[in-house]
Amino acid sequence: MPPYREQAIVLRTHKLGETDRICNLLSAGRGKVRAVAKGVRRPGSRFGARLEPYSLVDLQLHSAKSLDVINQAELLVSFAGVRADWERSACAQTMVEGADRVAQEGERNASLLLLLRDGLVALDNDPPEPATVLDAYLLRLASVAGYHPALGACAACGAPGDHAAFNLAAGGSLCHACAPPGSDALGQGVLAVLRRLARDPWPELAGGVGTGPARRSAGALVASYLAHHLGASLRSWQLVPR
C-alpha cells in the first residue's frame, strides 16, 4: 500500500516489545488510527519524543495488515506544558478519553480533531480554571457526537424559556409540563453556565464562569449527560480537581 499523510493528535501510547511503541491517534481524515512507531524507544531515536500523548503531529504512515506503521513524524505542537502540570494533564487525559470514545476507525471527523486541538490549546495557555475548559470541551464533544443538549427551549415540546428541569434521556432542559419524575432540578445559575460552556470563546472561559456552586453543578451535569449518551462514564473525570 502507498504511504499516506495525516495530521493527528496522539491520544495514548503503550510499549511494544523492546524498542517499539503503539500510538493511538486521532486523525482528521481517517478517524482513529492505531499505528506502530518502530525503534522509537531506542536511545537517539529520530522521532520518539515527538509522539508523546496530546502532541499534534504531522505523520507519514503506510497501511499494514494489523497496525499501520509510522515512517515520519513532524511535531507541530507539543503541549509539553499540559503534560508537565498535574491538573491540566488530568483535564487533557479526560479530553482524549472522550475523543477516543466518540471517534471511529476509518471515519473522517475533522470537527472532532479541531475541537480536541482547541481544547488542548486552551489548557496550554495555563488557564486559572482548567476544569471549566474541560467542561466546555465535554459539552461541545456531546454536540459533535450528535447529542447537542436543548438549553434555550424544552427538549420535548420546544417551548422557549429558561426551564428549571433537566433530563439526560430527553436531551436537555424541560418545561414543567414535560418534565417526568426524576428529572434533575437545575440550581440557580446552572443553565446560564451551561449556555456559556456551549458557546463562549475559549479565552472567555479560562477564568471560570458563574459562581462556584453553579459551576460545579454544571460540570457534574455535563459529565453525566455525556456518560448517559456514550453508555459509560469517563474514568479520568474523577481525577480532575474541582
mmCIF file of N, CA and C in Angstrom, residues 3-65:
data_model
loop_
_atom_site.group_PDB
_atom_site.id
_atom_site.type_symbol
_atom_site.label_atom_id
_atom_site.label_comp_id
_atom_site.label_asym_id
_atom_site.label_seq_id
_atom_site.Cartn_x
_atom_site.Cartn_y
_atom_site.Cartn_z
ATOM 1 N N PRO A 3 2.210 5.001 0.940
ATOM 2 C CA PRO A 3 2.139 5.750 2.197
ATOM 3 C C PRO A 3 1.084 6.855 2.116
ATOM 4 N N TYR A 4 0.663 7.326 3.271
ATOM 5 C CA TYR A 4 -0.285 8.435 3.325
ATOM 6 C C TYR A 4 0.132 9.376 4.437
ATOM 7 N N ARG A 5 -0.343 10.615 4.365
ATOM 8 C CA ARG A 5 -0.027 11.631 5.370
ATOM 9 C C ARG A 5 -1.299 12.030 6.113
ATOM 10 N N GLU A 6 -1.117 12.291 7.378
ATOM 11 C CA GLU A 6 -2.227 12.734 8.219
ATOM 12 C C GLU A 6 -1.703 13.647 9.310
ATOM 13 N N GLN A 7 -2.471 14.696 9.632
ATOM 14 C CA GLN A 7 -2.259 15.401 10.884
ATOM 15 C C GLN A 7 -3.085 14.703 11.949
ATOM 16 N N ALA A 8 -2.495 14.536 13.121
ATOM 17 C CA ALA A 8 -3.170 13.758 14.159
ATOM 18 C C ALA A 8 -2.742 14.232 15.535
ATOM 19 N N ILE A 9 -3.565 13.898 16.513
ATOM 20 C CA ILE A 9 -3.231 14.107 17.923
ATOM 21 C C ILE A 9 -3.023 12.734 18.549
ATOM 22 N N VAL A 10 -1.949 12.605 19.302
ATOM 23 C CA VAL A 10 -1.650 11.339 19.977
ATOM 24 C C VAL A 10 -2.558 11.223 21.198
ATOM 25 N N LEU A 11 -3.432 10.229 21.195
ATOM 26 C CA LEU A 11 -4.348 10.030 22.315
ATOM 27 C C LEU A 11 -3.665 9.300 23.467
ATOM 28 N N ARG A 12 -2.987 8.224 23.152
ATOM 29 C CA ARG A 12 -2.256 7.479 24.176
ATOM 30 C C ARG A 12 -1.252 6.572 23.483
ATOM 31 N N THR A 13 -0.297 6.087 24.249
ATOM 32 C CA THR A 13 0.723 5.191 23.716
ATOM 33 C C THR A 13 0.970 4.061 24.710
ATOM 34 N N HIS A 14 1.503 2.957 24.200
ATOM 35 C CA HIS A 14 1.984 1.914 25.100
ATOM 36 C C HIS A 14 3.100 1.138 24.415
ATOM 37 N N LYS A 15 3.885 0.474 25.216
ATOM 38 C CA LYS A 15 5.092 -0.178 24.732
ATOM 39 C C LYS A 15 4.749 -1.425 23.925
ATOM 40 N N LEU A 16 5.606 -1.702 22.955
ATOM 41 C CA LEU A 16 5.515 -2.926 22.164
ATOM 42 C C LEU A 16 6.913 -3.494 22.033
ATOM 43 N N GLY A 17 7.112 -4.681 22.585
ATOM 44 C CA GLY A 17 8.425 -5.291 22.523
ATOM 45 C C GLY A 17 9.468 -4.480 23.273
ATOM 46 N N GLU A 18 10.702 -4.563 22.807
ATOM 47 C CA GLU A 18 11.821 -3.912 23.479
ATOM 48 C C GLU A 18 12.007 -2.458 23.062
ATOM 49 N N THR A 19 11.671 -2.131 21.824
ATOM 50 C CA THR A 19 12.035 -0.799 21.314
ATOM 51 C C THR A 19 10.902 -0.057 20.634
ATOM 52 N N ASP A 20 9.761 -0.700 20.420
ATOM 53 C CA ASP A 20 8.693 -0.076 19.643
ATOM 54 C C ASP A 20 7.620 0.517 20.558
ATOM 55 N N ARG A 21 6.725 1.270 19.948
ATOM 56 C CA ARG A 21 5.625 1.870 20.689
ATOM 57 C C ARG A 21 4.387 1.884 19.804
ATOM 58 N N ILE A 22 3.258 1.518 20.376
ATOM 59 C CA ILE A 22 1.986 1.628 19.668
ATOM 60 C C ILE A 22 1.349 2.959 20.033
ATOM 61 N N CYS A 23 0.914 3.695 19.023
ATOM 62 C CA CYS A 23 0.285 5.010 19.216
ATOM 63 C C CYS A 23 -1.169 4.938 18.774
ATOM 64 N N ASN A 24 -2.063 5.354 19.652
ATOM 65 C CA ASN A 24 -3.460 5.545 19.281
ATOM 66 C C ASN A 24 -3.630 7.010 18.908
ATOM 67 N N LEU A 25 -4.052 7.235 17.675
ATOM 68 C CA LEU A 25 -4.069 8.578 17.100
ATOM 69 C C LEU A 25 -5.489 8.978 16.730
ATOM 70 N N LEU A 26 -5.763 10.282 16.808
ATOM 71 C CA LEU A 26 -6.980 10.850 16.248
ATOM 72 C C LEU A 26 -6.575 11.690 15.056
ATOM 73 N N SER A 27 -6.975 11.269 13.873
ATOM 74 C CA SER A 27 -6.593 11.967 12.647
ATOM 75 C C SER A 27 -7.799 12.661 12.041
ATOM 76 N N ALA A 28 -7.518 13.632 11.177
ATOM 77 C CA ALA A 28 -8.599 14.377 10.536
ATOM 78 C C ALA A 28 -9.301 13.546 9.473
ATOM 79 N N GLY A 29 -8.532 12.806 8.697
ATOM 80 C CA GLY A 29 -9.095 12.139 7.533
ATOM 81 C C GLY A 29 -9.504 10.699 7.744
ATOM 82 N N ARG A 30 -8.961 10.028 8.763
ATOM 83 C CA ARG A 30 -9.221 8.601 8.953
ATOM 84 C C ARG A 30 -9.735 8.268 10.346
ATOM 85 N N GLY A 31 -10.138 9.264 11.105
ATOM 86 C CA GLY A 31 -10.633 8.998 12.448
ATOM 87 C C GLY A 31 -9.546 8.415 13.324
ATOM 88 N N LYS A 32 -9.896 7.378 14.093
ATOM 89 C CA LYS A 32 -8.908 6.727 14.946
ATOM 90 C C LYS A 32 -7.988 5.850 14.112
ATOM 91 N N VAL A 33 -6.712 5.957 14.423
ATOM 92 C CA VAL A 33 -5.703 5.134 13.758
ATOM 93 C C VAL A 33 -4.814 4.529 14.835
ATOM 94 N N ARG A 34 -4.564 3.230 14.736
ATOM 95 C CA ARG A 34 -3.590 2.561 15.608
ATOM 96 C C ARG A 34 -2.360 2.267 14.761
ATOM 97 N N ALA A 35 -1.226 2.776 15.200
ATOM 98 C CA ALA A 35 -0.009 2.655 14.397
ATOM 99 C C ALA A 35 1.176 2.347 15.295
ATOM 100 N N VAL A 36 2.157 1.671 14.730
ATOM 101 C CA VAL A 36 3.364 1.337 15.471
ATOM 102 C C VAL A 36 4.499 2.246 15.016
ATOM 103 N N ALA A 37 5.223 2.775 15.985
ATOM 104 C CA ALA A 37 6.436 3.559 15.721
ATOM 105 C C ALA A 37 7.609 2.666 16.099
ATOM 106 N N LYS A 38 8.305 2.182 15.091
ATOM 107 C CA LYS A 38 9.347 1.183 15.324
ATOM 108 C C LYS A 38 10.647 1.843 15.775
ATOM 109 N N GLY A 39 11.224 1.284 16.813
ATOM 110 C CA GLY A 39 12.524 1.722 17.291
ATOM 111 C C GLY A 39 12.545 3.030 18.042
ATOM 112 N N VAL A 40 11.375 3.593 18.387
ATOM 113 C CA VAL A 40 11.354 4.928 18.993
ATOM 114 C C VAL A 40 11.820 4.935 20.440
ATOM 115 N N ARG A 41 11.918 3.769 21.069
ATOM 116 C CA ARG A 41 12.381 3.724 22.451
ATOM 117 C C ARG A 41 13.879 3.455 22.548
ATOM 118 N N ARG A 42 14.541 3.369 21.422
ATOM 119 C CA ARG A 42 15.997 3.250 21.439
ATOM 120 C C ARG A 42 16.614 4.606 21.753
ATOM 121 N N PRO A 43 17.742 4.650 22.458
ATOM 122 C CA PRO A 43 18.453 5.920 22.652
ATOM 123 C C PRO A 43 18.801 6.543 21.309
ATOM 124 N N GLY A 44 18.540 7.842 21.198
ATOM 125 C CA GLY A 44 18.854 8.530 19.953
ATOM 126 C C GLY A 44 17.814 8.375 18.872
ATOM 127 N N SER A 45 16.613 7.894 19.225
ATOM 128 C CA SER A 45 15.558 7.758 18.222
ATOM 129 C C SER A 45 15.268 9.099 17.557
ATOM 130 N N ARG A 46 14.998 9.059 16.258
ATOM 131 C CA ARG A 46 14.791 10.288 15.492
ATOM 132 C C ARG A 46 13.500 10.997 15.872
ATOM 133 N N PHE A 47 12.452 10.260 16.199
ATOM 134 C CA PHE A 47 11.192 10.965 16.464
ATOM 135 C C PHE A 47 10.398 10.402 17.638
ATOM 136 N N GLY A 48 11.042 9.689 18.536
ATOM 137 C CA GLY A 48 10.322 9.160 19.687
ATOM 138 C C GLY A 48 9.704 10.242 20.551
ATOM 139 N N ALA A 49 10.446 11.331 20.784
ATOM 140 C CA ALA A 49 9.948 12.415 21.646
ATOM 141 C C ALA A 49 8.825 13.198 21.001
ATOM 142 N N ARG A 50 8.619 13.017 19.709
ATOM 143 C CA ARG A 50 7.548 13.741 19.019
ATOM 144 C C ARG A 50 6.193 13.047 19.145
ATOM 145 N N LEU A 51 6.191 11.868 19.721
ATOM 146 C CA LEU A 51 4.967 11.080 19.778
ATOM 147 C C LEU A 51 4.482 10.904 21.209
ATOM 148 N N GLU A 52 4.604 11.951 22.002
ATOM 149 C CA GLU A 52 4.091 11.935 23.367
ATOM 150 C C GLU A 52 2.579 12.189 23.353
ATOM 151 N N PRO A 53 1.856 11.702 24.365
ATOM 152 C CA PRO A 53 0.417 11.960 24.431
ATOM 153 C C PRO A 53 0.097 13.451 24.361
ATOM 154 N N TYR A 54 -0.981 13.765 23.693
ATOM 155 C CA TYR A 54 -1.539 15.099 23.463
ATOM 156 C C TYR A 54 -0.817 15.862 22.343
ATOM 157 N N SER A 55 0.309 15.371 21.840
ATOM 158 C CA SER A 55 1.051 16.099 20.813
ATOM 159 C C SER A 55 0.258 16.141 19.507
ATOM 160 N N LEU A 56 0.322 17.280 18.839
ATOM 161 C CA LEU A 56 -0.233 17.422 17.495
ATOM 162 C C LEU A 56 0.908 17.219 16.513
ATOM 163 N N VAL A 57 0.774 16.252 15.622
ATOM 164 C CA VAL A 57 1.879 15.852 14.754
ATOM 165 C C VAL A 57 1.409 15.725 13.311
ATOM 166 N N ASP A 58 2.359 15.890 12.415
ATOM 167 C CA ASP A 58 2.142 15.611 11.002
ATOM 168 C C ASP A 58 2.898 14.320 10.697
ATOM 169 N N LEU A 59 2.189 13.315 10.207
ATOM 170 C CA LEU A 59 2.756 11.976 10.083
ATOM 171 C C LEU A 59 2.738 11.483 8.647
ATOM 172 N N GLN A 60 3.719 10.669 8.334
ATOM 173 C CA GLN A 60 3.646 9.829 7.148
ATOM 174 C C GLN A 60 3.568 8.383 7.622
ATOM 175 N N LEU A 61 2.564 7.673 7.145
ATOM 176 C CA LEU A 61 2.334 6.295 7.561
ATOM 177 C C LEU A 61 2.115 5.427 6.328
ATOM 178 N N HIS A 62 2.223 4.140 6.498
ATOM 179 C CA HIS A 62 1.742 3.227 5.469
ATOM 180 C C HIS A 62 0.910 2.137 6.114
ATOM 181 N N SER A 63 -0.094 1.711 5.386
ATOM 182 C CA SER A 63 -1.033 0.724 5.907
ATOM 183 C C SER A 63 -0.395 -0.654 5.944
ATOM 184 N N ALA A 64 -0.737 -1.391 6.987
ATOM 185 C CA ALA A 64 -0.270 -2.771 7.130
ATOM 186 C C ALA A 64 -1.455 -3.634 7.558
ATOM 187 N N LYS A 65 -1.212 -4.922 7.703
ATOM 188 C CA LYS A 65 -2.312 -5.854 7.938
ATOM 189 C C LYS A 65 -3.001 -5.609 9.268
#
